[in-house]
CSV table of C-alpha atoms and ligand atoms in Angstrom, one decimal:
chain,number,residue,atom,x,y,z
A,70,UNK,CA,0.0,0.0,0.0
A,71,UNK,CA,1.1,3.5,-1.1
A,72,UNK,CA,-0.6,5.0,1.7
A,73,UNK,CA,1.6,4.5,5.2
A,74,UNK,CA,-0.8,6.4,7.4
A,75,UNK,CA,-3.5,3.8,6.7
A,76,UNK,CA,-1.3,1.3,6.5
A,77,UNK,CA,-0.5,1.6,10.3
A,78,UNK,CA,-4.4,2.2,11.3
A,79,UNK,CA,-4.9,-1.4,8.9
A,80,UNK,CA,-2.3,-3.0,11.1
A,81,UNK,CA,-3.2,-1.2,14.3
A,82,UNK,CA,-6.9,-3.1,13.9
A,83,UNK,CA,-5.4,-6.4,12.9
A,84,UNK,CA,-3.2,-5.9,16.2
A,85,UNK,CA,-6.0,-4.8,18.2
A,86,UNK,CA,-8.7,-8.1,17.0
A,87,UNK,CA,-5.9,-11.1,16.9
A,88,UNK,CA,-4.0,-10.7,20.2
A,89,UNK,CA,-0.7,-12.4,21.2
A,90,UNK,CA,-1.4,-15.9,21.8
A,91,UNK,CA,1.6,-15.8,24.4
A,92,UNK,CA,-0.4,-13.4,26.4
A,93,UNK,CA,-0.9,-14.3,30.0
A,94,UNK,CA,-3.8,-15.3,32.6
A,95,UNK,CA,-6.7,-13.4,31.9
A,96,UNK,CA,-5.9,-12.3,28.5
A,97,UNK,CA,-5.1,-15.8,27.4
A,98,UNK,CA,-8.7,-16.6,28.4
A,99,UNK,CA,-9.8,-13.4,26.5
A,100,UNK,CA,-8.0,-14.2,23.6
A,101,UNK,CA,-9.1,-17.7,23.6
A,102,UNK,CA,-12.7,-16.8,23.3
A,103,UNK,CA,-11.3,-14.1,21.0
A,104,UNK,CA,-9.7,-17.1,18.7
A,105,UNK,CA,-13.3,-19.0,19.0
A,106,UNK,CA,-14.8,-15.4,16.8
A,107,UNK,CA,-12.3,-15.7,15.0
A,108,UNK,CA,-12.6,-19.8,14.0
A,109,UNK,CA,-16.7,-18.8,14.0
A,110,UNK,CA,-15.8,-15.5,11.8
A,111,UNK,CA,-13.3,-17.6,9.1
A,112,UNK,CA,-15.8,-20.8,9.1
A,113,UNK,CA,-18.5,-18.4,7.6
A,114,UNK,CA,-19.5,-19.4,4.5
A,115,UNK,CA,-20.3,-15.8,3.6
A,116,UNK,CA,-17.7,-13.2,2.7
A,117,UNK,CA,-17.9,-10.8,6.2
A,118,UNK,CA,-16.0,-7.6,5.9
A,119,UNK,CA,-15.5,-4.2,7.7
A,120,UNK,CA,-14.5,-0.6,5.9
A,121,UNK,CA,-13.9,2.1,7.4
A,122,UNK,CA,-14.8,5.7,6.7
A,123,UNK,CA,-12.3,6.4,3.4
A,124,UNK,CA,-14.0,3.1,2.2
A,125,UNK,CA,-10.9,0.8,2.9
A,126,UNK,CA,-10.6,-2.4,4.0
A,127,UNK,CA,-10.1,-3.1,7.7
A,128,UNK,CA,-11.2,-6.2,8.6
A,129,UNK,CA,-12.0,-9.6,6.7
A,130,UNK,CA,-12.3,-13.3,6.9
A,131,UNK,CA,-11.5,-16.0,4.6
A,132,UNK,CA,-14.4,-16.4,2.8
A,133,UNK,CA,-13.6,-12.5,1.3
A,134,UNK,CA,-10.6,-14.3,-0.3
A,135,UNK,CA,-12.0,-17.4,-1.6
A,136,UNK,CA,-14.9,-15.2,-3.4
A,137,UNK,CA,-13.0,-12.5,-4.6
A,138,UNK,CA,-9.5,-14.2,-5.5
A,139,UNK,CA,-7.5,-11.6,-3.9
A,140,UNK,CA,-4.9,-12.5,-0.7
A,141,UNK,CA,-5.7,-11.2,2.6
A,142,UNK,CA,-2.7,-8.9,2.3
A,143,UNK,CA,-3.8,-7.5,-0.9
A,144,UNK,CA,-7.4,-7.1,0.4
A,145,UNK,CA,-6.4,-5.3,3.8
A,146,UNK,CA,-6.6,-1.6,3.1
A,147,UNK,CA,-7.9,-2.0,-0.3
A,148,UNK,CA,-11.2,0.2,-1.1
A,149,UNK,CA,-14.3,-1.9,-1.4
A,150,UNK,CA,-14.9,0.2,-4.7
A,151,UNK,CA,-12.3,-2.4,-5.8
A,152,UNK,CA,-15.2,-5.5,-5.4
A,153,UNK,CA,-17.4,-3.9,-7.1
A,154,UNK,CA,-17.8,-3.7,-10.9
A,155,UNK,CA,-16.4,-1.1,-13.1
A,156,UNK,CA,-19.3,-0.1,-14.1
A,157,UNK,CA,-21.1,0.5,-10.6
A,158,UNK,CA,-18.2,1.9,-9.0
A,159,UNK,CA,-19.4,6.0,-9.0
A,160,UNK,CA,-22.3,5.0,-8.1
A,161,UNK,CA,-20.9,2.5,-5.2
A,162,UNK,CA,-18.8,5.6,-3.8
A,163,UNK,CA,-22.0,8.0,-3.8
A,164,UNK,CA,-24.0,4.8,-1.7
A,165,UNK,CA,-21.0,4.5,0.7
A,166,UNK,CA,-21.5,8.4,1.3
A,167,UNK,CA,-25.3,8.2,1.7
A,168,UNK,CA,-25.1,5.0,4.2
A,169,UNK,CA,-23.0,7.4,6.7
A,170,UNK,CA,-26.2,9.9,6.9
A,171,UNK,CA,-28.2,7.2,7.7
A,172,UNK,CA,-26.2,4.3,9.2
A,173,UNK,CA,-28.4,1.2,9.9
A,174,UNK,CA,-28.2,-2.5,9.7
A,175,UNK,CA,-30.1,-3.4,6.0
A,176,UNK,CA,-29.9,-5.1,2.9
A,177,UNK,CA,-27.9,-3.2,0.7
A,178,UNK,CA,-29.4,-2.9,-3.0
A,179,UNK,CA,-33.1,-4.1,-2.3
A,180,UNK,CA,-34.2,-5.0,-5.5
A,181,UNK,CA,-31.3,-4.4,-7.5
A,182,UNK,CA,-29.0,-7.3,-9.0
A,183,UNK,CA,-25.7,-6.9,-7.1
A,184,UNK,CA,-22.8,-8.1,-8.8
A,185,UNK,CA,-19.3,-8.7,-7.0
A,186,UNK,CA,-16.1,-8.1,-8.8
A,187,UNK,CA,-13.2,-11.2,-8.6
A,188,UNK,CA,-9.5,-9.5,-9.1
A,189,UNK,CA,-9.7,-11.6,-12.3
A,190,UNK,CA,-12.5,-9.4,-13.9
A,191,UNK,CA,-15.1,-11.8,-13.4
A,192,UNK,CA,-18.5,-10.9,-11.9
A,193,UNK,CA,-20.7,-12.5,-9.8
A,194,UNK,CA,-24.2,-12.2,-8.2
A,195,UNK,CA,-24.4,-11.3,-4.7
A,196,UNK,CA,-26.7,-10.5,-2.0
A,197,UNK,CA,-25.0,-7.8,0.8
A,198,UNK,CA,-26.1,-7.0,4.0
A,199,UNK,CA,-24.6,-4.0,5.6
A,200,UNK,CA,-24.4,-3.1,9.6
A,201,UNK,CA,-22.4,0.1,11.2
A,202,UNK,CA,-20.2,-0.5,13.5
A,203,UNK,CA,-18.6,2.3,15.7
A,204,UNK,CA,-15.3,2.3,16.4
A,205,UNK,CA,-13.8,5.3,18.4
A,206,UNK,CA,-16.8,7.1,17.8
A,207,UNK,CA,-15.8,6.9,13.8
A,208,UNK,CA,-18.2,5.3,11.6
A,209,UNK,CA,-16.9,1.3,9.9
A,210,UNK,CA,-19.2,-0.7,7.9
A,211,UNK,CA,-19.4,-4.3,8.6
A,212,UNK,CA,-20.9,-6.1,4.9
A,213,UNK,CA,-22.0,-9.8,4.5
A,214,UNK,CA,-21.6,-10.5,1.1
A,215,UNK,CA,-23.5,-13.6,-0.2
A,216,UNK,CA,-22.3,-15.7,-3.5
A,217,UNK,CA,-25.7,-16.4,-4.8
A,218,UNK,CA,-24.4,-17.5,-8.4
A,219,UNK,CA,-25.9,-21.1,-7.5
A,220,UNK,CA,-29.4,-19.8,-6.3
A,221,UNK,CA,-29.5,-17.7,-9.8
A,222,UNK,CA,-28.1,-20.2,-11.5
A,223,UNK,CA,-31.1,-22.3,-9.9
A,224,UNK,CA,-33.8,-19.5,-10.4
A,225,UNK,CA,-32.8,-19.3,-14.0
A,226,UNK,CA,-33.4,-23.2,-14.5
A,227,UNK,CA,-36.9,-23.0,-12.7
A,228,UNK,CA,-38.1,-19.8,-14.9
A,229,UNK,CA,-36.5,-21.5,-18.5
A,230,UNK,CA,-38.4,-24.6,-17.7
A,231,UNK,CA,-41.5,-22.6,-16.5
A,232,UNK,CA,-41.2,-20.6,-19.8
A,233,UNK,CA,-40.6,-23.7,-21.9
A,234,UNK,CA,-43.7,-24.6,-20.2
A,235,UNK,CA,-45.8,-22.2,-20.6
A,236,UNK,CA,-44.6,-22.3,-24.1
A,237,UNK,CA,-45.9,-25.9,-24.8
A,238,UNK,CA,-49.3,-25.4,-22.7
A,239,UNK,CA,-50.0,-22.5,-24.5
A,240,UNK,CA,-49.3,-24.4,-27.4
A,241,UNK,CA,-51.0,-27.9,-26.6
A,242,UNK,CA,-54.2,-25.3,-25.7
A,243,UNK,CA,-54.0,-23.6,-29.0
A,244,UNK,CA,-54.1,-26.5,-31.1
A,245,UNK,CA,-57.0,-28.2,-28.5
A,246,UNK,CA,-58.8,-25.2,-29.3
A,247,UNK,CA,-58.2,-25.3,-33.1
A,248,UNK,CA,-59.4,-29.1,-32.4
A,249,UNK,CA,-62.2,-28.7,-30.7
A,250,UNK,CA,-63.3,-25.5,-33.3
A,251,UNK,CA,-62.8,-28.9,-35.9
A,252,UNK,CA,-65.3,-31.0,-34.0
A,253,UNK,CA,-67.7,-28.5,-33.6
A,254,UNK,CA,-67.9,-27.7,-36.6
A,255,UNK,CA,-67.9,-31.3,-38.0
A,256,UNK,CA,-70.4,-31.9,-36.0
A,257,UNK,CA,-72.6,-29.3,-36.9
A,258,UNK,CA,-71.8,-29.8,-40.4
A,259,UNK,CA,-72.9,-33.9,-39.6
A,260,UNK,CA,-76.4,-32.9,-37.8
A,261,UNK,CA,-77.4,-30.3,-40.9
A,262,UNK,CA,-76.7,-32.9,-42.9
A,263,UNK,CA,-78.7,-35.4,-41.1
A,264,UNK,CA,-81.1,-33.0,-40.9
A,265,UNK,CA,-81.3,-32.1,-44.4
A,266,UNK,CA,-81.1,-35.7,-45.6
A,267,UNK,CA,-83.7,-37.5,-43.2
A,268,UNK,CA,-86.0,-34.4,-44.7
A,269,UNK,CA,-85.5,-35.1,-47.5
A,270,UNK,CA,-86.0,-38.8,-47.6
A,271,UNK,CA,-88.7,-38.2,-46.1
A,272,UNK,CA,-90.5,-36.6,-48.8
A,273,UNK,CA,-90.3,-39.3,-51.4
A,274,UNK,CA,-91.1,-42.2,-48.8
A,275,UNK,CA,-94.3,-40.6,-47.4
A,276,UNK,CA,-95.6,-40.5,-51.6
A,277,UNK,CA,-94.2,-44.6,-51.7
A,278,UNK,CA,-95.9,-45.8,-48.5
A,279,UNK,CA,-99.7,-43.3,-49.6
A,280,UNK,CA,-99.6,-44.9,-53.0
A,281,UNK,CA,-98.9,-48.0,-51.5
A,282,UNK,CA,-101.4,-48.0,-49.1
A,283,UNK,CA,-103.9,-46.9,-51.4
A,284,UNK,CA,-103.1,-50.2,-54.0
A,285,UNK,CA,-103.3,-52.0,-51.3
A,286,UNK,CA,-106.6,-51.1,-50.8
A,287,UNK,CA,-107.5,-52.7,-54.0
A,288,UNK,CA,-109.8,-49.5,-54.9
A,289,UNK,CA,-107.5,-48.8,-58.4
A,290,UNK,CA,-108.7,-52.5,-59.3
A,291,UNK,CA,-107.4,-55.9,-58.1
A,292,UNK,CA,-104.4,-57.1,-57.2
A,293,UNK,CA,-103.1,-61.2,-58.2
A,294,UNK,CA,-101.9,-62.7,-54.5
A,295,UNK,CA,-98.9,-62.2,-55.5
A,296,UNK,CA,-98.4,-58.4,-56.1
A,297,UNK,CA,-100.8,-58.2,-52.8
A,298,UNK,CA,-97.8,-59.9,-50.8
A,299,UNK,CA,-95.3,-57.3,-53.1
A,300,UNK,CA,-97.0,-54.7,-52.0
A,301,UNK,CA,-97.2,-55.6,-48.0
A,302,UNK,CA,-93.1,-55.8,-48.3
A,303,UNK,CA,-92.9,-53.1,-50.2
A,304,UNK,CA,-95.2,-51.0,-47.2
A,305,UNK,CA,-93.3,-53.1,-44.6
A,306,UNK,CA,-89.9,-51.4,-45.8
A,307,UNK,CA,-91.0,-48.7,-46.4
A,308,UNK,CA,-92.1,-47.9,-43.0
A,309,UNK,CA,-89.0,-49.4,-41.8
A,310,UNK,CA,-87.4,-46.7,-43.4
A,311,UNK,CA,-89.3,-44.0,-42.3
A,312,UNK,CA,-88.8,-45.0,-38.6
A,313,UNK,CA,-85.6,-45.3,-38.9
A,314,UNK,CA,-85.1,-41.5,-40.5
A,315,UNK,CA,-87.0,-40.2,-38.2
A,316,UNK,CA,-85.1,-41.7,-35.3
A,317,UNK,CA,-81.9,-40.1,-36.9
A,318,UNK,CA,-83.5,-37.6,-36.9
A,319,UNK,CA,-84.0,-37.6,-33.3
A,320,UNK,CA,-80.9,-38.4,-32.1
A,321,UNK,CA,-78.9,-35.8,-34.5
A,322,UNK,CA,-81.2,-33.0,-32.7
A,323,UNK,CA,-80.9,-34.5,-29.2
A,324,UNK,CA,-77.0,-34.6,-29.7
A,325,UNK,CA,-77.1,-31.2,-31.4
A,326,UNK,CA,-79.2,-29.8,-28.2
A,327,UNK,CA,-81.7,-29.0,-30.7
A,328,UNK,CA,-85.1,-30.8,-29.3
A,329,UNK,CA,-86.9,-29.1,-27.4
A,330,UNK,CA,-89.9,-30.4,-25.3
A,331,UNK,CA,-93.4,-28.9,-26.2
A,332,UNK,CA,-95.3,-28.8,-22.3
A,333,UNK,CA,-99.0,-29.1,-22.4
A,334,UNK,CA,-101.5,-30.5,-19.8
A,335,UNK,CA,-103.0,-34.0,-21.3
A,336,UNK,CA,-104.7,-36.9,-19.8
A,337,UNK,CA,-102.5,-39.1,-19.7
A,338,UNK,CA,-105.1,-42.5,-19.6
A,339,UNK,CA,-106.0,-41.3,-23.3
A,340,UNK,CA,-102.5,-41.2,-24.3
A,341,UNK,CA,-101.7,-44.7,-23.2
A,342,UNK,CA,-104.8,-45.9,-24.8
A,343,UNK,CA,-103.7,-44.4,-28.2
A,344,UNK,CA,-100.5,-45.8,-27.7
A,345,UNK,CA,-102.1,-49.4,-27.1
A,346,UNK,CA,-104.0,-48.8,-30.0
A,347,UNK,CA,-101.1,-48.5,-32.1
A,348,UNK,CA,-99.5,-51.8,-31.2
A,349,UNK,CA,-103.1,-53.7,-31.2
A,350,UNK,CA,-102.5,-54.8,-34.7
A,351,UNK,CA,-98.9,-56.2,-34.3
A,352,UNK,CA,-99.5,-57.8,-31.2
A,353,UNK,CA,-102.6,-59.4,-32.7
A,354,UNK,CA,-100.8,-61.1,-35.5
A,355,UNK,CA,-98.4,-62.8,-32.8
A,356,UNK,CA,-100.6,-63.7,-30.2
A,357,UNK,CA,-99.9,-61.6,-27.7
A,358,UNK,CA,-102.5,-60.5,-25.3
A,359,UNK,CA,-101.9,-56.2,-24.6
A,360,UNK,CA,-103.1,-55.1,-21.3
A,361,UNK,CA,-103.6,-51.4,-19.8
A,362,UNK,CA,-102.9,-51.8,-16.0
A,363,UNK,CA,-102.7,-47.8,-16.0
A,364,UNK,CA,-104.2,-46.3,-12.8
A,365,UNK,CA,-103.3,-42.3,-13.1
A,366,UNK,CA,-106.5,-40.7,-14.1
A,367,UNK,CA,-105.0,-37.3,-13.9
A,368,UNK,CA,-103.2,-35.7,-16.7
A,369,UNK,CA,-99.6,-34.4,-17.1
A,370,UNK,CA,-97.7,-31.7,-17.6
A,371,UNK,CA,-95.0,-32.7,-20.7
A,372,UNK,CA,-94.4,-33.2,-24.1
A,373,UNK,CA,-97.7,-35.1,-25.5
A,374,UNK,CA,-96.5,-36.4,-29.0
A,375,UNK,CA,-92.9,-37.2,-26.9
A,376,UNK,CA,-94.3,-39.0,-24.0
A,377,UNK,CA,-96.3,-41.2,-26.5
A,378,UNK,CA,-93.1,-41.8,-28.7
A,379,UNK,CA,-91.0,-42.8,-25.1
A,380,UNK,CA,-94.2,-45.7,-24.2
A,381,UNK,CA,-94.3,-46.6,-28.0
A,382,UNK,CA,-90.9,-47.0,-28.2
A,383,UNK,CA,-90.8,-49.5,-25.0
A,384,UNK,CA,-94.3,-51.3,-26.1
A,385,UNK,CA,-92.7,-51.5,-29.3
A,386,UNK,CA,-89.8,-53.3,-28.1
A,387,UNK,CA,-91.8,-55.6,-26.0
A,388,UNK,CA,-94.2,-56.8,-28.6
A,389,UNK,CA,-91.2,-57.4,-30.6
A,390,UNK,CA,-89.1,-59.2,-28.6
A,391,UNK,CA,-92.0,-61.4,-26.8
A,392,UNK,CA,-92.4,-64.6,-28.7
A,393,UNK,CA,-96.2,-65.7,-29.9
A,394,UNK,CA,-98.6,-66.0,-27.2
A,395,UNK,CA,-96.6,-64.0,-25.0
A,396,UNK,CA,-98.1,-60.7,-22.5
A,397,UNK,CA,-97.4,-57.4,-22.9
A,398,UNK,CA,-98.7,-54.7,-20.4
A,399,UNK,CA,-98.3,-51.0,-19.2
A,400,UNK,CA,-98.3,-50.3,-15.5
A,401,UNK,CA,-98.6,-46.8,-14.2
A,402,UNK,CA,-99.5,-45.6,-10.7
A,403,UNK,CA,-99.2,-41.6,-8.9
A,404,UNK,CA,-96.3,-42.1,-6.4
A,405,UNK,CA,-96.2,-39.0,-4.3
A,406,UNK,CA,-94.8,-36.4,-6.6
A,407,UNK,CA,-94.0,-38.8,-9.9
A,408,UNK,CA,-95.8,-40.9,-12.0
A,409,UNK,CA,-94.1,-44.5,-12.1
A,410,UNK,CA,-94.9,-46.4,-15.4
A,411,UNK,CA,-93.8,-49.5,-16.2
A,412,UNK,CA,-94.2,-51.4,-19.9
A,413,UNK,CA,-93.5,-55.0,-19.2
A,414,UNK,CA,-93.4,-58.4,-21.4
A,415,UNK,CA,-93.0,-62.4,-21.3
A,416,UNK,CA,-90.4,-62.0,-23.9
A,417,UNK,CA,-87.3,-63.2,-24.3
A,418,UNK,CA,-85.3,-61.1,-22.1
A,419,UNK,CA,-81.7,-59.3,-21.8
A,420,UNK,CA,-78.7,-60.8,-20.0
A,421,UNK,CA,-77.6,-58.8,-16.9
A,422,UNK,CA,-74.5,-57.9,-18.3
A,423,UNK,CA,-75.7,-56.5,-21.4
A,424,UNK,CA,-78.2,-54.1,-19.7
A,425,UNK,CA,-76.3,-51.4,-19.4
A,426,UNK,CA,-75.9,-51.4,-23.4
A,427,UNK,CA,-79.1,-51.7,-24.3
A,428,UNK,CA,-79.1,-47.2,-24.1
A,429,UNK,CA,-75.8,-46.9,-25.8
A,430,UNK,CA,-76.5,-45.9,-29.8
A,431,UNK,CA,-76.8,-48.3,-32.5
A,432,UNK,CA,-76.5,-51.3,-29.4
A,433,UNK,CA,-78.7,-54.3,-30.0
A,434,UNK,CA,-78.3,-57.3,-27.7
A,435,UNK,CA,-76.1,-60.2,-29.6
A,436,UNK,CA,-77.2,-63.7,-29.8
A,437,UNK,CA,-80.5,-63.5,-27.6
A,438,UNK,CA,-82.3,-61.4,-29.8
A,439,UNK,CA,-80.7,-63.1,-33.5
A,440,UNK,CA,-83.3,-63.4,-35.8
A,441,UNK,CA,-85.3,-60.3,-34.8
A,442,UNK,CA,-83.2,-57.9,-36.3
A,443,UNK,CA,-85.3,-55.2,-37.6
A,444,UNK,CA,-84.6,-52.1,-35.4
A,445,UNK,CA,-81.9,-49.7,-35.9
A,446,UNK,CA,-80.6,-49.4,-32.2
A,447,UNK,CA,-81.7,-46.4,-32.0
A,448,UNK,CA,-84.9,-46.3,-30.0
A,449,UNK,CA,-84.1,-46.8,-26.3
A,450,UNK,CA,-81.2,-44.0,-26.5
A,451,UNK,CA,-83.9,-41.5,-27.9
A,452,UNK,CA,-86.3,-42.8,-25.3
A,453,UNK,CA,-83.4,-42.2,-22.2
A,454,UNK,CA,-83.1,-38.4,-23.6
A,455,UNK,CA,-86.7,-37.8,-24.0
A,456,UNK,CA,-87.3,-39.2,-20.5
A,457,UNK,CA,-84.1,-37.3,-19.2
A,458,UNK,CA,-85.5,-34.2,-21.0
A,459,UNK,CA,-88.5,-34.1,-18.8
A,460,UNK,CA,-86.5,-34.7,-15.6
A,461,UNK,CA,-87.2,-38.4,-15.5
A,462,UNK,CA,-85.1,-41.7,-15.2
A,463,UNK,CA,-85.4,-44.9,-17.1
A,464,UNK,CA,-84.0,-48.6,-16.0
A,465,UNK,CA,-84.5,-51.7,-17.0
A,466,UNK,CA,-85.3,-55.1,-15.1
A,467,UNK,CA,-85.1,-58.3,-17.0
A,468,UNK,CA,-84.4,-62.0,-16.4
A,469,UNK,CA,-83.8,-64.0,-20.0
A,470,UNK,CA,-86.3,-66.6,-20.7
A,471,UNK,CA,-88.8,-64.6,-18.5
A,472,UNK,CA,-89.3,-61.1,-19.6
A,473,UNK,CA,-88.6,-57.6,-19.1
A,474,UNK,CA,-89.4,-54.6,-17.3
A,475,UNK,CA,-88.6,-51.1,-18.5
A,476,UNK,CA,-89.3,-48.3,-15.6
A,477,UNK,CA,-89.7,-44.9,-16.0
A,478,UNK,CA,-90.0,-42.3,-13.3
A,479,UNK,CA,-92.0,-38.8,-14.2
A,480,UNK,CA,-92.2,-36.2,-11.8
A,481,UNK,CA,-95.6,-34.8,-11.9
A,482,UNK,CA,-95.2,-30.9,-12.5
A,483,UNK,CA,-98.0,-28.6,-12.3
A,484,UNK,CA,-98.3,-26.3,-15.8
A,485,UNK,CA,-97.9,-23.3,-13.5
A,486,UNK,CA,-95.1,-23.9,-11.8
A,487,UNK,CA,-93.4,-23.8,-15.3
B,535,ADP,P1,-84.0,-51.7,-31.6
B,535,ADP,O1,-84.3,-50.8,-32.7
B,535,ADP,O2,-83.0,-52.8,-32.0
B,535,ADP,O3,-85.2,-52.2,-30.9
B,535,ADP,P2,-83.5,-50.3,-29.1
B,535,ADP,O4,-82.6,-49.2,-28.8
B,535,ADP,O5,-85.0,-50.0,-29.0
B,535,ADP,O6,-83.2,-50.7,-30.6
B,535,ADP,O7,-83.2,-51.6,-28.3
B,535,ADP,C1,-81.9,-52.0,-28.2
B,535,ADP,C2,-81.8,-53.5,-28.0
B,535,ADP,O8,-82.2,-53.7,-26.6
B,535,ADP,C3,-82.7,-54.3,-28.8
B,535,ADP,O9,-82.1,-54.6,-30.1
B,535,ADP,C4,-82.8,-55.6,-28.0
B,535,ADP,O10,-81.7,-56.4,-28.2
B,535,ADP,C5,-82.9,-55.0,-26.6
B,535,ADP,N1,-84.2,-54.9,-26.1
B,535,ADP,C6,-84.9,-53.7,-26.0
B,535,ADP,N2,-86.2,-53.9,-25.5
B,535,ADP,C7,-86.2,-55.2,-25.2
B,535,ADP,C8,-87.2,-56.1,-24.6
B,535,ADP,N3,-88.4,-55.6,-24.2
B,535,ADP,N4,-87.0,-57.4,-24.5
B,535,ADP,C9,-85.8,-57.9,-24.9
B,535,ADP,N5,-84.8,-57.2,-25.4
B,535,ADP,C10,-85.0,-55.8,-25.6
């Protein structure tokens, strides 16, 4: 050091902190409580170090010289300027004035990015804590200075992933957007064109089955035996057809949130009665005796023309899948707020395990019902959204061999309430 004056003071603190070890009684037991600081000051893992007024080293343990690369002698009276970088020094020297008007112990920089100066050049981050410390009523500055390279180092790893994250989610979400936008569409595209088609089909098929009907009738003249039978598979088919557009068309405007329910107050005893009605004839040609065990007199608050097409549906079903001579009947009885129906056969049955199916789309029990093959699959899904649509459940009870039982649950609403 070029500067002798300090150079003494330096040396006259060094002196004063690290006695003689040859000292005697009393001061040996001072300075062996002095040596434990010292062994606590140099185990630090933190660079500790005190500067006096002019800015100058006075004080320092070894974890100054292991961070910033300089020897203890060349860090001893060396201004702290020194640790700082290049670029910060000015502004370092104005700090180091300003902490003298208001001397207190504090981080140093709060939310700045310290940077530490190695005698090589090299910078590193650091976090400082500063403390006064008076000494002779003159003002030193004790600083902790804290290598944090490996905590940034560690912050920067956390926040690339995080970005390269964020990145990929925002990503994944614009493209399951862009997907989804697909489906929609698609599948607004597929119910228009349902839509559109089943009317359409409908058009021509409604013109086969009158004209049909109406040669069928024999009133045009008379028909051989044979073109009679013609015509009946011709009319068969036909209806077939229409059935099975109109359920498409069903399910495309369930599935497309389309159908909505028309609510009017109807007796319901008349409704099952038509219903029965409609099933009299092809119950007739298999035997099968059709029986109204209905015991609601009062009328309900839905969808007429869909609460017929959920108990034709099910009667449907169970004058199909009963063999000849069979029963087929509807239940229904007022139970406290809901009307419980029930539409029940001797038929054939459904295995346990396939119940569950039997609402899934285009599902049609395997071996059990072979040979009666002529329904699309369709019905009992529409007939579980139509009932689900007026608040209702549907299950299904059945032993094979013995028959089935398909349940519905109404509530019973009152037409103001809506
Ligand atoms: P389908 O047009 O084939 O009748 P559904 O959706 O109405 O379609 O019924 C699905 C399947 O459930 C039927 O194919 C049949 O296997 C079975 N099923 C429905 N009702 C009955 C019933 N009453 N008895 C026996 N099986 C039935």
């Amino acid at each position: 050091m070029t500067q002798p004056k300090f150079s003494n003071s330096v040396a006259a603190r060094e002196k004063m902190t690290f006695r003689d070890p040859n000292a005697s009684g009393a001061t040996r037991q001072e300075s062996s409580l002095e040596s434990r600081y010292r062994k606590l000051l140099h185990a630090a893992p933190d660079a500790i170090l005190e500067v006096n007024e002019e800015g100058r080293i006075t004080l320092l343990n070894e974890a100054v010289e292991r961070m910033f690369g300089y020897t203890r002698a060349e860090l001893l009276g060396l201004n702290v300027d020194s640790l700082v970088p290049a670029s910060m020094r000015h502004g370092h020297a104005q700090h180091r004035a300003s902490y003298t008007t208001k001397p207190n112990t504090r981080p140093m920089g709060t939310g700045l990015e310290l940077q530490g100066q190695r005698k090589d050049g090299s910078l590193f981050p650091v976090e400082i804590s500063l403390s006064p410390n008076w000494i002779d009523g003159a003002l030193h500055v004790i600083a902790s200075v804290r290598d944090i390279t490996e905590r940034k180092a560690g912050e920067n790893r956390i926040r690339t992933l995080r970005e390269q994250y964020t990145a990929e989610l925002t990503l994944k979400n614009e493209q399951l957007e862009a997907r989804n936008r697909e489906v929609e569409r698609a599948n607004s595209l597929k119910t228009e064109f349902l839509a559109s088609m089943s009317h359409e089909l409908r058009t021509p098929l409604h013109t086969i089955i009158g004209f049909s009907e109406l040669l069928t009738e024999q009133l045009e003249g008379p028909l051989t035996e044979k073109q009679q039978r013609f015509m009946g598979h011709i009319l068969q088919d036909a209806r077939h057809l229409l059935e099975l557009i109109n359920e498409i068309l069903d399910i495309s405007k369930i599935e497309a949130g389309r159908l909505e329910l028309k609510r009017e107050s109807f007796n319901f005893s008349q409704c099952v009665e038509e219903v029965l009605a409609g099933s009299r004839h092809q119950a007739a040609t298999k035997n099968i005796t059709l029986e109204n065990k209905n015991t609601f007199q009062g009328s309900l608050y839905a969808d007429r023309l869909r609460i017929k097409e959920i108990l034709y549906n099910l009667l449907n079903n169970a004058v199909k899948f009963t063999p000849e001579g069979g029963r087929v009947w509807i239940e229904a009885t007022r139970e406290g707020d809901a009307l419980h129906i029930s539409i029940c056969d001797t038929g054939i049955g459904i295995p346990e395990k396939e119940q569950p199916s039997i609402f899934e789309k285009f599902y049609q029990v395997g071996d059990i019902t072979g040979g009666v093959r002529e329904g699309t699959g369709l019905g009992l899904p529409i007939t579980k959204h139509l009932v689900e649509l007026h608040g209702g459940t549907i299950s299904v009870a059945s032993h094979p061999g013995k028959g089935s039982s398909f349940r519905l649950v109404l509530p019973l609403l009152q037409e103001q309430t809506q």
